[in-house]
PDB file of C-alpha atoms in Angstrom:
ATOM      1  CA  UNK A 124      69.086  16.804 204.594  1.00 57.00           C
ATOM      2  CA  UNK A 125      67.160  19.647 203.028  1.00 64.00           C
ATOM      3  CA  UNK A 126      67.152  23.436 203.057  1.00 80.00           C
ATOM      4  CA  UNK A 127      70.055  25.225 204.737  1.00 87.00           C
ATOM      5  CA  UNK A 128      71.625  22.009 206.117  1.00 86.00           C
ATOM      6  CA  UNK A 129      71.871  20.674 202.571  1.00 88.00           C
ATOM      7  CA  UNK A 130      73.417  23.924 201.317  1.00 91.00           C
ATOM      8  CA  UNK A 131      75.925  23.783 204.154  1.00 90.00           C
ATOM      9  CA  UNK A 132      77.117  20.432 202.875  1.00 89.00           C
ATOM     10  CA  UNK A 133      78.147  22.030 199.564  1.00 91.00           C
ATOM     11  CA  UNK A 134      78.846  25.711 200.279  1.00 93.00           C
ATOM     12  CA  UNK A 135      80.972  27.149 203.071  1.00 93.00           C
ATOM     13  CA  UNK A 136      78.763  29.478 205.115  1.00 95.00           C
ATOM     14  CA  UNK A 137      80.689  32.117 207.076  1.00 95.00           C
ATOM     15  CA  UNK A 138      77.692  33.767 208.761  1.00 96.00           C
ATOM     16  CA  UNK A 139      74.148  32.422 209.026  1.00 96.00           C
ATOM     17  CA  UNK A 140      71.274  34.766 209.882  1.00 96.00           C
ATOM     18  CA  UNK A 141      68.006  33.353 211.181  1.00 94.00           C
ATOM     19  CA  UNK A 142      64.868  34.678 212.848  1.00 91.00           C
ATOM     20  CA  UNK A 143      65.222  32.959 216.251  1.00 88.00           C
ATOM     21  CA  UNK A 144      68.861  32.733 217.349  1.00 91.00           C
ATOM     22  CA  UNK A 145      69.947  32.067 220.062  1.00 90.00           C
ATOM     23  CA  UNK A 146      66.990  30.815 222.140  1.00 84.00           C
ATOM     24  CA  UNK A 147      64.359  29.997 219.476  1.00 79.00           C
ATOM     25  CA  UNK A 148      61.742  30.618 222.155  1.00 73.00           C
ATOM     26  CA  UNK A 149      59.230  32.458 219.965  1.00 70.00           C
ATOM     27  CA  UNK A 150      56.496  31.835 219.188  1.00 64.00           C
ATOM     28  CA  UNK A 151      55.276  30.004 222.252  1.00 53.00           C
ATOM     29  CA  UNK A 152      52.607  28.220 220.200  1.00 52.00           C
ATOM     30  CA  UNK A 153      53.237  24.658 219.117  1.00 52.00           C
ATOM     31  CA  UNK A 154      56.063  24.109 216.628  1.00 56.00           C
ATOM     32  CA  UNK A 155      54.562  22.804 213.396  1.00 58.00           C
ATOM     33  CA  UNK A 156      57.555  20.707 212.365  1.00 61.00           C
ATOM     34  CA  UNK A 157      59.786  19.754 215.254  1.00 67.00           C
ATOM     35  CA  UNK A 158      61.773  17.322 213.119  1.00 73.00           C
ATOM     36  CA  UNK A 159      62.868  20.040 210.709  1.00 74.00           C
ATOM     37  CA  UNK A 160      63.711  22.414 213.556  1.00 77.00           C
ATOM     38  CA  UNK A 161      65.741  19.769 215.381  1.00 82.00           C
ATOM     39  CA  UNK A 162      67.594  18.977 212.160  1.00 85.00           C
ATOM     40  CA  UNK A 163      68.350  22.675 211.694  1.00 87.00           C
ATOM     41  CA  UNK A 164      69.547  23.173 215.287  1.00 89.00           C
ATOM     42  CA  UNK A 165      71.776  20.116 214.974  1.00 92.00           C
ATOM     43  CA  UNK A 166      73.242  21.647 211.824  1.00 93.00           C
ATOM     44  CA  UNK A 167      73.921  25.035 213.470  1.00 93.00           C
ATOM     45  CA  UNK A 168      75.593  23.379 216.465  1.00 94.00           C
ATOM     46  CA  UNK A 169      77.795  21.186 214.284  1.00 94.00           C
ATOM     47  CA  UNK A 170      78.845  23.955 211.902  1.00 94.00           C
ATOM     48  CA  UNK A 171      79.322  26.543 214.632  1.00 95.00           C
ATOM     49  CA  UNK A 172      81.982  24.224 216.023  1.00 95.00           C
ATOM     50  CA  UNK A 173      83.625  24.396 212.582  1.00 93.00           C
ATOM     51  CA  UNK A 174      83.721  28.192 212.621  1.00 95.00           C
ATOM     52  CA  UNK A 175      80.362  29.270 211.193  1.00 96.00           C
ATOM     53  CA  UNK A 176      78.879  32.300 212.947  1.00 97.00           C
ATOM     54  CA  UNK A 177      75.128  32.385 213.685  1.00 96.00           C
ATOM     55  CA  UNK A 178      73.319  35.672 214.282  1.00 97.00           C
ATOM     56  CA  UNK A 179      69.737  36.735 214.810  1.00 96.00           C
ATOM     57  CA  UNK A 180      68.324  38.656 211.841  1.00 97.00           C
ATOM     58  CA  UNK A 181      67.931  42.247 213.050  1.00 97.00           C
ATOM     59  CA  UNK A 182      64.766  43.850 211.698  1.00 97.00           C
ATOM     60  CA  UNK A 183      65.415  47.488 210.834  1.00 97.00           C
ATOM     61  CA  UNK A 184      69.166  47.129 210.367  1.00 97.00           C
ATOM     62  CA  UNK A 185      70.937  48.463 207.259  1.00 95.00           C
ATOM     63  CA  UNK A 186      74.397  47.343 208.372  1.00 94.00           C
ATOM     64  CA  UNK A 187      74.038  43.688 209.408  1.00 96.00           C
ATOM     65  CA  UNK A 188      74.357  42.588 205.774  1.00 95.00           C
ATOM     66  CA  UNK A 189      77.137  44.672 204.231  1.00 91.00           C
ATOM     67  CA  UNK A 190      79.941  44.718 201.697  1.00 88.00           C
ATOM     68  CA  UNK A 191      83.270  43.264 202.822  1.00 84.00           C
ATOM     69  CA  UNK A 192      85.170  44.148 199.652  1.00 81.00           C
ATOM     70  CA  UNK A 193      85.240  47.527 197.879  1.00 75.00           C
ATOM     71  CA  UNK A 194      82.950  48.872 200.587  1.00 70.00           C
ATOM     72  CA  UNK A 195      84.444  52.376 200.392  1.00 75.00           C
ATOM     73  CA  UNK A 196      83.545  52.602 196.701  1.00 75.00           C
ATOM     74  CA  UNK A 197      79.845  51.918 197.240  1.00 77.00           C
ATOM     75  CA  UNK A 198      79.210  52.927 200.851  1.00 74.00           C
ATOM     76  CA  UNK A 199      77.055  55.881 199.845  1.00 77.00           C
ATOM     77  CA  UNK A 200      74.834  54.026 197.393  1.00 87.00           C
ATOM     78  CA  UNK A 201      74.675  50.345 198.367  1.00 93.00           C
ATOM     79  CA  UNK A 202      72.876  48.841 201.334  1.00 93.00           C
ATOM     80  CA  UNK A 203      70.680  45.947 202.389  1.00 97.00           C
ATOM     81  CA  UNK A 204      67.559  46.773 204.402  1.00 97.00           C
ATOM     82  CA  UNK A 205      66.262  44.139 206.836  1.00 98.00           C
ATOM     83  CA  UNK A 206      62.584  45.014 206.514  1.00 98.00           C
ATOM     84  CA  UNK A 207      60.767  42.079 208.133  1.00 97.00           C
ATOM     85  CA  UNK A 208      61.411  39.109 210.409  1.00 93.00           C
ATOM     86  CA  UNK A 209      59.147  36.953 212.588  1.00 87.00           C
ATOM     87  CA  UNK A 210      56.008  39.119 212.758  1.00 86.00           C
ATOM     88  CA  UNK A 211      57.880  42.426 212.940  1.00 91.00           C
ATOM     89  CA  UNK A 212      58.350  45.038 210.215  1.00 95.00           C
ATOM     90  CA  UNK A 213      60.314  48.288 210.132  1.00 96.00           C
ATOM     91  CA  UNK A 214      58.401  51.452 209.278  1.00 94.00           C
ATOM     92  CA  UNK A 215      60.199  53.239 206.410  1.00 90.00           C
ATOM     93  CA  UNK A 216      59.042  56.627 207.686  1.00 90.00           C
ATOM     94  CA  UNK A 217      60.965  56.559 210.962  1.00 92.00           C
ATOM     95  CA  UNK A 218      62.739  53.205 211.305  1.00 92.00           C
ATOM     96  CA  UNK A 219      60.503  52.020 214.153  1.00 94.00           C
ATOM     97  CA  UNK A 220      60.064  48.239 214.429  1.00 94.00           C
ATOM     98  CA  UNK A 221      56.448  47.236 215.060  1.00 91.00           C
ATOM     99  CA  UNK A 222      54.422  43.985 215.058  1.00 87.00           C
ATOM    100  CA  UNK A 223      52.207  43.525 212.013  1.00 84.00           C
ATOM    101  CA  UNK A 224      48.417  43.464 212.354  1.00 67.00           C
ATOM    102  CA  UNK A 225      48.760  44.101 216.079  1.00 63.00           C
ATOM    103  CA  UNK A 226      49.891  40.506 216.582  1.00 59.00           C
ATOM    104  CA  UNK A 227      52.482  39.750 219.261  1.00 57.00           C
ATOM    105  CA  UNK A 228      54.567  36.744 218.347  1.00 56.00           C
ATOM    106  CA  UNK A 229      55.046  35.556 221.920  1.00 56.00           C
ATOM    107  CA  UNK A 230      51.299  34.878 222.214  1.00 56.00           C
ATOM    108  CA  UNK A 231      50.539  33.940 218.603  1.00 56.00           C
ATOM    109  CA  UNK A 232      49.387  30.383 217.927  1.00 60.00           C
ATOM    110  CA  UNK A 233      48.041  30.609 214.356  1.00 59.00           C
ATOM    111  CA  UNK A 234      51.470  31.166 212.831  1.00 65.00           C
ATOM    112  CA  UNK A 235      53.169  29.179 210.132  1.00 69.00           C
ATOM    113  CA  UNK A 236      56.948  29.089 209.733  1.00 79.00           C
ATOM    114  CA  UNK A 237      56.543  30.466 206.205  1.00 85.00           C
ATOM    115  CA  UNK A 238      54.968  33.668 207.488  1.00 85.00           C
ATOM    116  CA  UNK A 239      57.803  34.197 209.935  1.00 87.00           C
ATOM    117  CA  UNK A 240      60.297  34.447 207.049  1.00 93.00           C
ATOM    118  CA  UNK A 241      62.857  37.229 206.960  1.00 96.00           C
ATOM    119  CA  UNK A 242      62.622  39.785 204.143  1.00 98.00           C
ATOM    120  CA  UNK A 243      65.164  42.204 202.705  1.00 98.00           C
ATOM    121  CA  UNK A 244      65.436  44.942 200.088  1.00 98.00           C
ATOM    122  CA  UNK A 245      68.804  45.423 198.361  1.00 98.00           C
ATOM    123  CA  UNK A 246      69.518  48.939 197.122  1.00 97.00           C
ATOM    124  CA  UNK A 247      72.241  49.957 194.657  1.00 95.00           C
ATOM    125  CA  UNK A 248      71.929  53.529 193.467  1.00 94.00           C
ATOM    126  CA  UNK A 249      68.249  53.879 192.544  1.00 95.00           C
ATOM    127  CA  UNK A 250      67.881  50.138 191.866  1.00 97.00           C
ATOM    128  CA  UNK A 251      65.884  48.099 194.410  1.00 98.00           C
ATOM    129  CA  UNK A 252      65.585  44.284 194.684  1.00 98.00           C
ATOM    130  CA  UNK A 253      63.159  42.464 197.006  1.00 98.00           C
ATOM    131  CA  UNK A 254      63.540  38.998 198.531  1.00 98.00           C
ATOM    132  CA  UNK A 255      60.814  37.938 200.964  1.00 97.00           C
ATOM    133  CA  UNK A 256      61.192  34.226 201.559  1.00 95.00           C
ATOM    134  CA  UNK A 257      57.874  32.428 202.063  1.00 93.00           C
ATOM    135  CA  UNK A 258      55.569  35.284 203.066  1.00 94.00           C
ATOM    136  CA  UNK A 259      51.961  34.175 202.585  1.00 91.00           C
ATOM    137  CA  UNK A 260      48.446  34.445 203.983  1.00 85.00           C
ATOM    138  CA  UNK A 261      45.833  32.013 205.229  1.00 76.00           C
ATOM    139  CA  UNK A 262      42.746  31.892 207.467  1.00 71.00           C
ATOM    140  CA  UNK A 263      43.592  31.576 211.155  1.00 67.00           C
ATOM    141  CA  UNK A 264      41.703  29.498 213.707  1.00 67.00           C
ATOM    142  CA  UNK A 265      39.107  32.248 214.127  1.00 70.00           C
ATOM    143  CA  UNK A 266      38.452  32.626 210.406  1.00 69.00           C
ATOM    144  CA  UNK A 267      40.438  35.863 210.074  1.00 71.00           C
ATOM    145  CA  UNK A 268      43.022  36.422 207.379  1.00 77.00           C
ATOM    146  CA  UNK A 269      46.539  35.938 208.709  1.00 80.00           C
ATOM    147  CA  UNK A 270      48.557  37.901 206.145  1.00 88.00           C
ATOM    148  CA  UNK A 271      52.245  38.827 206.039  1.00 92.00           C
ATOM    149  CA  UNK A 272      52.334  39.584 202.291  1.00 95.00           C
ATOM    150  CA  UNK A 273      50.576  42.957 202.514  1.00 95.00           C
ATOM    151  CA  UNK A 274      52.466  44.509 205.463  1.00 95.00           C
ATOM    152  CA  UNK A 275      55.774  43.327 204.008  1.00 97.00           C
ATOM    153  CA  UNK A 276      54.947  44.819 200.599  1.00 97.00           C
ATOM    154  CA  UNK A 277      53.891  48.050 202.284  1.00 96.00           C
ATOM    155  CA  UNK A 278      57.248  48.532 204.039  1.00 97.00           C
ATOM    156  CA  UNK A 279      59.230  47.317 201.015  1.00 97.00           C
ATOM    157  CA  UNK A 280      57.811  49.979 198.714  1.00 97.00           C
ATOM    158  CA  UNK A 281      58.456  50.101 194.970  1.00 97.00           C
ATOM    159  CA  UNK A 282      61.173  47.825 193.615  1.00 98.00           C
ATOM    160  CA  UNK A 283      62.610  47.047 190.195  1.00 98.00           C
ATOM    161  CA  UNK A 284      63.041  43.292 190.671  1.00 98.00           C
ATOM    162  CA  UNK A 285      61.284  40.964 193.124  1.00 98.00           C
ATOM    163  CA  UNK A 286      61.318  37.274 193.793  1.00 98.00           C
ATOM    164  CA  UNK A 287      57.809  35.883 194.217  1.00 97.00           C
ATOM    165  CA  UNK A 288      56.967  35.047 197.820  1.00 96.00           C
ATOM    166  CA  UNK A 289      56.603  31.336 198.586  1.00 93.00           C
ATOM    167  CA  UNK A 290      57.306  30.121 195.042  1.00 92.00           C
ATOM    168  CA  UNK A 291      54.456  32.233 193.711  1.00 90.00           C
ATOM    169  CA  UNK A 292      51.877  31.348 196.371  1.00 91.00           C
ATOM    170  CA  UNK A 293      52.587  34.514 198.358  1.00 93.00           C
ATOM    171  CA  UNK A 294      51.375  37.006 195.762  1.00 95.00           C
ATOM    172  CA  UNK A 295      48.351  39.274 196.166  1.00 95.00           C
ATOM    173  CA  UNK A 296      47.182  42.648 194.910  1.00 94.00           C
ATOM    174  CA  UNK A 297      49.369  44.504 197.417  1.00 95.00           C
ATOM    175  CA  UNK A 298      52.436  42.666 196.161  1.00 96.00           C
ATOM    176  CA  UNK A 299      51.801  43.598 192.527  1.00 96.00           C
ATOM    177  CA  UNK A 300      50.613  47.179 193.125  1.00 96.00           C
ATOM    178  CA  UNK A 301      52.703  48.408 196.055  1.00 96.00           C
ATOM    179  CA  UNK A 302      56.031  46.885 194.987  1.00 97.00           C
ATOM    180  CA  UNK A 303      55.154  46.968 191.274  1.00 97.00           C
ATOM    181  CA  UNK A 304      58.286  45.147 190.020  1.00 97.00           C
ATOM    182  CA  UNK A 305      59.122  45.266 186.329  1.00 97.00           C
ATOM    183  CA  UNK A 306      60.914  41.913 186.672  1.00 98.00           C
ATOM    184  CA  UNK A 307      59.619  39.106 188.878  1.00 97.00           C
ATOM    185  CA  UNK A 308      61.470  35.850 189.523  1.00 97.00           C
ATOM    186  CA  UNK A 309      59.739  32.568 190.365  1.00 94.00           C
ATOM    187  CA  UNK A 310      61.889  30.114 192.302  1.00 93.00           C
ATOM    188  CA  UNK A 311      59.926  27.068 191.220  1.00 85.00           C
ATOM    189  CA  UNK A 312      60.330  23.385 192.002  1.00 82.00           C
ATOM    190  CA  UNK A 313      56.822  21.922 192.358  1.00 81.00           C
ATOM    191  CA  UNK A 314      53.892  21.247 190.003  1.00 77.00           C
ATOM    192  CA  UNK A 315      51.572  23.780 191.696  1.00 78.00           C
ATOM    193  CA  UNK A 316      53.958  26.706 191.216  1.00 78.00           C
ATOM    194  CA  UNK A 317      52.884  29.314 190.372  1.00 87.00           C
ATOM    195  CA  UNK A 318      49.130  29.213 191.042  1.00 86.00           C
ATOM    196  CA  UNK A 319      46.972  30.814 188.360  1.00 86.00           C
ATOM    197  CA  UNK A 320      45.504  33.251 190.899  1.00 88.00           C
ATOM    198  CA  UNK A 321      48.949  34.756 191.484  1.00 89.00           C
ATOM    199  CA  UNK A 322      49.480  35.121 187.758  1.00 89.00           C
ATOM    200  CA  UNK A 323      46.269  37.132 187.487  1.00 91.00           C
ATOM    201  CA  UNK A 324      47.665  39.708 189.909  1.00 93.00           C
ATOM    202  CA  UNK A 325      50.989  39.853 188.082  1.00 93.00           C
ATOM    203  CA  UNK A 326      49.278  40.287 184.716  1.00 92.00           C
ATOM    204  CA  UNK A 327      47.748  43.589 185.812  1.00 90.00           C
ATOM    205  CA  UNK A 328      49.334  46.659 184.158  1.00 89.00           C
ATOM    206  CA  UNK A 329      52.082  48.380 186.092  1.00 93.00           C
ATOM    207  CA  UNK A 330      51.949  52.023 187.157  1.00 92.00           C
ATOM    208  CA  UNK A 331      53.869  52.850 183.978  1.00 90.00           C
ATOM    209  CA  UNK A 332      51.226  50.894 182.057  1.00 90.00           C
ATOM    210  CA  UNK A 333      53.824  48.473 180.703  1.00 92.00           C
ATOM    211  CA  UNK A 334      54.034  44.692 180.931  1.00 90.00           C
ATOM    212  CA  UNK A 335      55.764  42.793 183.702  1.00 94.00           C
ATOM    213  CA  UNK A 336      58.463  40.291 182.734  1.00 96.00           C
ATOM    214  CA  UNK A 337      58.611  36.968 184.592  1.00 95.00           C
ATOM    215  CA  UNK A 338      61.435  34.464 184.825  1.00 97.00           C
ATOM    216  CA  UNK A 339      61.172  30.994 186.392  1.00 95.00           C
ATOM    217  CA  UNK A 340      64.121  28.970 187.600  1.00 95.00           C
ATOM    218  CA  UNK A 341      62.061  25.858 186.831  1.00 93.00           C
ATOM    219  CA  UNK A 342      58.498  25.033 185.869  1.00 89.00           C
ATOM    220  CA  UNK A 343      56.559  21.902 185.002  1.00 85.00           C
ATOM    221  CA  UNK A 344      55.687  22.018 181.300  1.00 81.00           C
ATOM    222  CA  UNK A 345      52.066  21.087 181.974  1.00 79.00           C
ATOM    223  CA  UNK A 346      51.661  24.309 183.959  1.00 80.00           C
ATOM    224  CA  UNK A 347      51.889  26.576 180.922  1.00 81.00           C
ATOM    225  CA  UNK A 348      48.710  25.342 179.157  1.00 81.00           C
ATOM    226  CA  UNK A 349      46.819  25.690 182.461  1.00 81.00           C
ATOM    227  CA  UNK A 350      47.748  29.394 182.545  1.00 84.00           C
ATOM    228  CA  UNK A 351      46.230  30.088 179.147  1.00 83.00           C
ATOM    229  CA  UNK A 352      46.966  33.616 177.934  1.00 82.00           C
ATOM    230  CA  UNK A 353      48.915  34.373 181.134  1.00 84.00           C
ATOM    231  CA  UNK A 354      51.775  32.083 180.069  1.00 86.00           C
ATOM    232  CA  UNK A 355      53.166  34.746 177.723  1.00 88.00           C
ATOM    233  CA  UNK A 356      54.374  36.740 180.742  1.00 89.00           C
ATOM    234  CA  UNK A 357      57.224  34.256 181.210  1.00 93.00           C
ATOM    235  CA  UNK A 358      60.314  35.087 179.193  1.00 95.00           C
ATOM    236  CA  UNK A 359      62.036  31.998 180.553  1.00 95.00           C
ATOM    237  CA  UNK A 360      60.817  28.903 182.387  1.00 92.00           C
ATOM    238  CA  UNK A 361      64.111  27.183 183.253  1.00 93.00           C
ATOM    239  CA  UNK A 362      67.606  28.222 184.313  1.00 95.00           C
ATOM    240  CA  UNK A 363      69.494  30.279 186.862  1.00 96.00           C
ATOM    241  CA  UNK A 364      68.356  33.908 186.804  1.00 98.00           C
ATOM    242  CA  UNK A 365      71.129  36.491 187.225  1.00 98.00           C
ATOM    243  CA  UNK A 366      70.523  40.245 187.492  1.00 98.00           C
ATOM    244  CA  UNK A 367      73.448  42.541 186.647  1.00 98.00           C
ATOM    245  CA  UNK A 368      73.030  46.176 187.672  1.00 97.00           C
ATOM    246  CA  UNK A 369      75.072  48.992 186.162  1.00 95.00           C
ATOM    247  CA  UNK A 370      76.331  51.910 188.295  1.00 92.00           C
ATOM    248  CA  UNK A 371      74.218  55.023 188.555  1.00 91.00           C
ATOM    249  CA  UNK A 372      75.340  57.687 186.044  1.00 90.00           C
ATOM    250  CA  UNK A 373      73.745  61.140 185.884  1.00 87.00           C
ATOM    251  CA  UNK A 374      70.572  59.840 187.539  1.00 86.00           C
ATOM    252  CA  UNK A 375      70.256  57.096 184.891  1.00 94.00           C
ATOM    253  CA  UNK A 376      70.712  53.432 185.698  1.00 97.00           C
ATOM    254  CA  UNK A 377      70.095  50.167 183.847  1.00 98.00           C
ATOM    255  CA  UNK A 378      70.165  46.468 184.571  1.00 98.00           C
ATOM    256  CA  UNK A 379      70.130  43.241 182.558  1.00 98.00           C
ATOM    257  CA  UNK A 380      68.727  39.784 183.240  1.00 98.00           C
ATOM    258  CA  UNK A 381      70.664  36.694 182.172  1.00 98.00           C
ATOM    259  CA  UNK A 382      69.341  33.141 182.197  1.00 98.00           C
ATOM    260  CA  UNK A 383      72.073  30.531 182.663  1.00 98.00           C
ATOM    261  CA  UNK A 384      71.913  26.834 181.841  1.00 96.00           C
ATOM    262  CA  UNK A 385      73.117  24.079 184.177  1.00 93.00           C
ATOM    263  CA  UNK A 386      76.682  24.619 182.959  1.00 95.00           C
ATOM    264  CA  UNK A 387      76.474  28.348 183.773  1.00 95.00           C
ATOM    265  CA  UNK A 388      76.497  29.319 180.131  1.00 98.00           C
ATOM    266  CA  UNK A 389      74.215  32.177 179.061  1.00 98.00           C
ATOM    267  CA  UNK A 390      71.058  30.683 177.562  1.00 97.00           C
ATOM    268  CA  UNK A 391      69.351  34.045 176.996  1.00 97.00           C
ATOM    269  CA  UNK A 392      69.790  37.703 177.905  1.00 98.00           C
ATOM    270  CA  UNK A 393      67.150  40.373 178.442  1.00 98.00           C
ATOM    271  CA  UNK A 394      67.431  44.137 178.701  1.00 94.00           C
ATOM    272  CA  UNK A 395      68.761  46.598 179.286  1.00 97.00           C
ATOM    273  CA  UNK A 396      65.939  47.619 181.609  1.00 97.00           C
ATOM    274  CA  UNK A 397      65.818  51.164 182.944  1.00 97.00           C
ATOM    275  CA  UNK A 398      65.575  51.589 186.702  1.00 97.00           C
ATOM    276  CA  UNK A 399      62.214  53.128 187.556  1.00 94.00           C
ATOM    277  CA  UNK A 400      61.706  56.356 189.425  1.00 88.00           C
ATOM    278  CA  UNK A 401      60.334  55.470 192.847  1.00 84.00           C
ATOM    279  CA  UNK A 402      57.212  57.301 194.015  1.00 71.00           C
TER     280      UNK A 402
END
């Protein structure tokens, strides 16, 4: 088992959101990894019988993912925006859901499961946190760039904290400039993560002309020398990364980043960071 099926073996999942439920009939192009899909569908069938709910991720929704406890206390200043799923994004200007790059998923054959990832932005007061799964770009069969990083970054807008798409492989200039996170988190597990090219984008000065801070959940030690001067951007290269956000008070808001060891003890703490004004 791997991925969600493995998590389900250890953590009780009440509700599972995915991009294709219930028919999984898009795209109509060939499935790249039938074995993984069959394993996943077997998992959803088995665990649905045990009480797990499965829902399709609704692009554009701000209520599908919501607080179940203390919701009245934060209802006016906490929400989760479903900004992208499959090849659809929601326009922040009017909430309209549109296909990216004029591509219609039902007829698309150059897709990769990574690029069909769901993406969300969590908002608490003025604080914004981005999670985009495995958004990436590559050349399609006709030699054109098939890119979900840029349109996703465009609809996400400025954020304070972002996880790096696809373990660092899904980073481009749009990611670093349009979202412009002060804190970026690398969910690493492989020797090629992150690629040096991604680090070059992240090393560019922010709009406030300050330095970005990077945290990696794991990184191969041999990667750091390969990055040269870019390695100094990482404040931590191993451990669980926890972000604690303080309530908004008089238009001021801060957050802290804690790195935990395997026993959940605090290995290091960073901050407080001030939530940026969003343009």
